[in-house]
Structure formats: structure tokens, C-alpha cells
């Protein structure tokens, strides 16, 4: 018998499969997300749909689609889909079969044995139903693994010493928090709490309600009533906006021709700020903290007993989650393992160990350093111009983009100096200066002017820092090569000296040209970013608001735009677009910057023509 054992996260919203291949545990599957939506359905012609295709038709044809079947596992009640009845384990088996097929394609071998994860609170009946689903899909389930255990394995807490960790898992439709002790292969879940009906979908609902209300205000039409297509588009737009708000302080939502009235297309156009969004979801996130308190209490542990907080589930990318956890526990949560894939990777670690491989943890590319900019704030009760808070936090997976919002500190301020540091100290001068530039010619307004500072760090260690005046889109940026290389003692000393000199030569200004945000995007795709490390000036920025981001935002945004347009494209364009998606995926996987640039440029051009035609 082959020694292949796969690890599977059979999730409520998404499912993934992982295995040991190429010297490490990897999540297998097509596309860049490698996540299979846990959705099963039938097309109008009765064809079986599993994953993305089923999820896409869910809003329009709920009677032909089933999602979140995990909630029904263990029940003997059948669910009706497309006119046929199924037991929950039969629906789960269809999802498992598809995942096994993904593994087959990736490894050239069909897996026969699997480790499958389940929530810690699953009863025997629910665990048995999961085993049965495996058997129905042709998989011998060699171990049912608790999800918090899988997460702690993915994060490397199965190394032999004893650790107590808090695992906070917020997915699309469920929330779980567990306090776990891990020692080698033995993991004990001391306490678990949660809410089976709380997750990112609720955040989408709140945002979609806000969009629907805005549309009603603008056009007098309530799209929530009797217009399933418009309603489905609104929820999609809400989810996309929500994800963007995890890394941008503002998001502009535009849905063309959401409704047509008397042959006149009516558009939705609205801008939502992170602050407004966070105010909406705050009560929900705060309710998760009550569960954290209960789990700690039941486990007999105090916040200070925790060695780490591990974040699991796509919705933990929401920055409010991290900031409230830091406030409550006083520990920076770890999110260096991709939160959507952590459970699958942990199942993969267990599967590899059961197959006889000594796998300690999974490997991820993370930034070993924090990066940020200095700002005018308060230290010890006095204004201090070198306050510092990281924008990119160390141990975050690469590539990534993060944006923070700052305000000018004086009325009519027209220039801001941006000093970029590597380090974690609250005093910028104790960190390492890695670059600096000025943004000039800002609109002279009496009120505080918003300046967005966007940082992008890629796998090659290239750090791009842009300052954008929100009001006008005016942008100035620099590119810092080798940002991930450890600095030598001399370089550090030289950096400190430069800071000192910088503040002694205040008032001199560099004469630089302006660029718009569009130019910036163009430049990034062309790989031709402005460099500017010569600057001085006296004006400061103040008040950061934390913002997070994920992924290579430009490329992801491009791919997302393209995917949304696929259905509307002519066959030839669609073929070309799919071909370019594959090229981009490949180039990203092999980190081939030239190929990526070429494919992204070609896709951008194609979309330009496609958008002009439809
Ligand atoms: P999971 O069940 O772990 O796959 O998580 C899925 C949920 O994570 C969905 O509600 C997604 O909308 C949400 N999600 C994915 N990416 C992000 C993001 N960048 N910010 C906030 N939520 C996200």
C-alpha cells in the first residue's frame, strides 16, 4: 500500500486538502486560493456541481444548491437538493471526492487514506458521520483530528515542550475558541466555546444591508425585495468590500446597472470607511471576546498563562479581531500561517507523521521584520515627532500589502515627510531607518488632511512605500530593495547617523514630481517605481489608525476583476483570460517577476478592451 496519507479540513464554508510533497506539507489544488467552497448543487440540466460553480448559483437557485452541510452532520434528516434527497454525510462525501481528485491531479496518485478535522465540540454521532463521509468518498479515515489540535500543529507547537495556546477560529459561518495544551503529539483541549452561527457571513450581511439602504436612498428601490439577481450582486459586492477593508482604510463600491428602471440603468456608488465598517461589526467581534473569557475561565487559565494566540479562519484577517484580542490578552496574535489553510496544513502535518515522516511544522514565507513610519504623537505626556507603530508586522506571510491612515498635524500643511523604519520599538529612533521621502504640494486645508501610507513587501524583499493624499489621489513613493536582508552593525550605525542629520537639516525640500494613484498602479505593474531617498522637511504626520492587508493586492485585484468579467466575455476573450490567469498563477508560484509582469500587462490590456465592449 502507498504511504500517502492526506490531511483534510472539511469546513463549513471552505474545504482544503494537504499532503507532504516536495519536502514539505502543502495545500493542494487549483488557483491561488486552493480552497474548495463547501457547496454542492445541480445545474438546470441536472449536472452535479461541487465547489465554486455550486457556490456561484447558490443565491439564484437555493433549491438546487446546498451549503454549510457541516452544521447538519450527525443528523439523520435528509436534505433536498435539485429534487433529490441526501444524507448530510453523502453531501460531505461529494466534497471529499472532489478534494481527493485535486490531490490525485497534483500528486499523480489517488489518495486512499486521510486525516479529517472536526470541531472540538463535535459529538460521537458527528464524528461518525464524518468517518462515513470519508468511506463514501473512498477514503479510509485513519484519524479524526480536532481542529484546534490541527492549528497548533501547523503553528509548530507539536515540538516536544509543553505549551498552552489559545486558538481563535473565526470562519465564514462559525466561531470557535479553544484553550489547548500541547506537548509533542499529545494535545489536550482544556476548554472550547463558540457560536455555531457567527462568522464573516454576518459581517457581509451588515455591509450588504448598508449598501441596500444606500441604494434605496439614492433611487427609491429596495433591492432586498423580489430581485434575487440584484440581491446576489449586492452580497457579492459586500463580501469583496469587506475583504478590501481588511487592508484599506476606505473602499469604493460601484455596481453598474444594479437595477434597470424604465430602460434606465441605476448604479450603486458608495464609499465606506474602515471606521464605519468597524462600528457596524464591533458588537459581533466583542461577543466573541465573551466566549474567549468563558473558555479561559473553564480551562482555569488566565490570559497571562497563554504562550500564544493562534488565528485561524478567513475572518481573522479583520484587523479589529487582532486589536481587540491584543487589548484583552495583551499578546500579539500569531497569524504567520495562512489563516484559511492552517487547519488543513495541521491535518497534513498529522497525516505525514502517521505516514512515518518526522514533520515538525509547515514552512511559510514570512517577513522576519516589522516595517512602519514615524509620526508625531505623544510620549510621556509630551508631543514627540518620532513615535512609531509597525504597518507591516513581522511574521506576516508574504507577499503582502498594508495601509495605514495618518493626519497632517498643522492647518494648511502642504508637505509631509515620511521616514520608513524597520523594527518594533515605539521610539522610531531606536529602529533602523531604511528610507525616507517627502510628499509636497498637498492641498492647503484648515482641517487635518488624510494621508494614506501604503506598504507592499514581496517575496524578493522589495519594499514599496507610497504616501497618498486621500483628497486628490496625489501619490509619492519609494522602492527599497533588499528590505529583508539583515542589516549589519555598520549599516545600523549609518542609519542612526542619517536620522540625526535629517533632523538637523530640517526645512530643505526635495523637488519631486507628482503622480496619481493610477500612475502608481501602472508603475507597479510595469516594475518601474520611482525612487527617492533624498528628502528633508519639517512637517509631521500624526495619529495612525491600524490597517491590514493581504496578498499581492494589485495582481489579486486584477485577477478578481477578470474573474468577475469571465461570464460576460466572448468565448475567445475568455479563453485568453483563463490562459493568462494560469500564466500569472505559474509566474507567482515560481516567483518569475518578468513572466508575471508580462502576463499581468497582457491581462490588463485584455480587460481594458473587454470592459469597453460590455
Ligand atoms: P473560512 O471559513 O475560514 O474559509 O473563512 C471564510 C470567511 O473568511 C468568509 O466569510 C470570507 O469572506 C472571510 N474572509 C476571507 N478573506 C478575508 C479578508 N481579507 N478579510 C476579512 N474576511 C475575509
Short mmCIF file of C-alpha atoms and ligand atoms in Angstrom, two decimals, residues 9 11-16 35 55 169-174 199-204 239-240 242-247 277 312-319 339-341 549-550, ligand 1:
data_model
loop_
_atom_site.label_atom_id
_atom_site.label_comp_id
_atom_site.label_asym_id
_atom_site.label_seq_id
_atom_site.Cartn_x
_atom_site.Cartn_y
_atom_site.Cartn_z
CA UNK A 9 -10.10 20.34 6.58
CA UNK A 11 -15.01 23.15 6.66
CA UNK A 12 -18.39 24.85 6.91
CA UNK A 13 -17.57 27.45 4.24
CA UNK A 14 -14.47 26.07 2.51
CA UNK A 15 -12.57 22.79 2.49
CA UNK A 16 -8.93 22.06 1.70
CA UNK A 35 -9.91 26.38 -1.28
CA UNK A 55 -21.48 28.50 -4.77
CA UNK A 169 -11.10 30.44 14.85
CA UNK A 170 -13.48 32.77 13.02
CA UNK A 171 -14.59 31.45 9.65
CA UNK A 172 -17.46 32.27 7.31
CA UNK A 173 -20.27 30.89 9.44
CA UNK A 174 -18.82 29.61 12.69
CA UNK A 199 -18.82 34.43 11.20
CA UNK A 200 -17.78 36.51 8.23
CA UNK A 201 -21.18 35.95 6.57
CA UNK A 202 -22.70 38.09 9.32
CA UNK A 203 -20.24 40.86 8.51
CA UNK A 204 -21.32 40.57 4.84
CA UNK A 239 -18.05 40.47 0.70
CA UNK A 240 -15.48 41.93 -1.68
CA UNK A 242 -15.29 43.61 3.47
CA UNK A 243 -12.12 41.82 2.36
CA UNK A 244 -10.66 45.07 0.99
CA UNK A 245 -11.44 46.85 4.25
CA UNK A 246 -9.06 44.43 5.95
CA UNK A 247 -6.21 46.21 4.21
CA UNK A 277 -17.44 49.25 8.99
CA UNK A 312 -7.46 30.53 12.27
CA UNK A 313 -10.22 31.16 9.69
CA UNK A 314 -10.50 33.74 6.93
CA UNK A 315 -12.37 36.30 9.03
CA UNK A 316 -9.45 36.68 11.46
CA UNK A 317 -7.89 38.90 8.80
CA UNK A 318 -10.31 41.57 10.04
CA UNK A 319 -7.96 43.97 11.88
CA UNK A 339 -5.47 31.54 8.41
CA UNK A 340 -7.71 29.77 5.87
CA UNK A 341 -5.23 26.95 5.40
CA UNK A 549 -3.89 43.77 4.09
CA UNK A 550 -3.11 40.57 2.44
P1 LIG B 1 -13.09 30.15 6.26
O1 LIG B 1 -14.41 29.58 6.70
O2 LIG B 1 -12.02 30.04 7.23
O3 LIG B 1 -12.69 29.72 4.87
O4 LIG B 1 -13.35 31.74 6.16
C1 LIG B 1 -14.18 32.27 5.19
C2 LIG B 1 -14.57 33.66 5.62
O5 LIG B 1 -13.40 34.49 5.67
C3 LIG B 1 -15.54 34.31 4.65
O6 LIG B 1 -16.56 34.99 5.36
C4 LIG B 1 -14.65 35.30 3.93
O7 LIG B 1 -15.40 36.41 3.42
C5 LIG B 1 -13.72 35.71 5.05
N1 LIG B 1 -12.51 36.38 4.56
C6 LIG B 1 -11.65 35.93 3.61
N2 LIG B 1 -10.68 36.85 3.38
C7 LIG B 1 -10.93 37.90 4.22
C8 LIG B 1 -10.31 39.17 4.46
N3 LIG B 1 -9.22 39.56 3.77
N4 LIG B 1 -10.85 39.98 5.40
C9 LIG B 1 -11.96 39.62 6.09
N5 LIG B 1 -12.60 38.45 5.89
C10 LIG B 1 -12.11 37.60 4.97
#
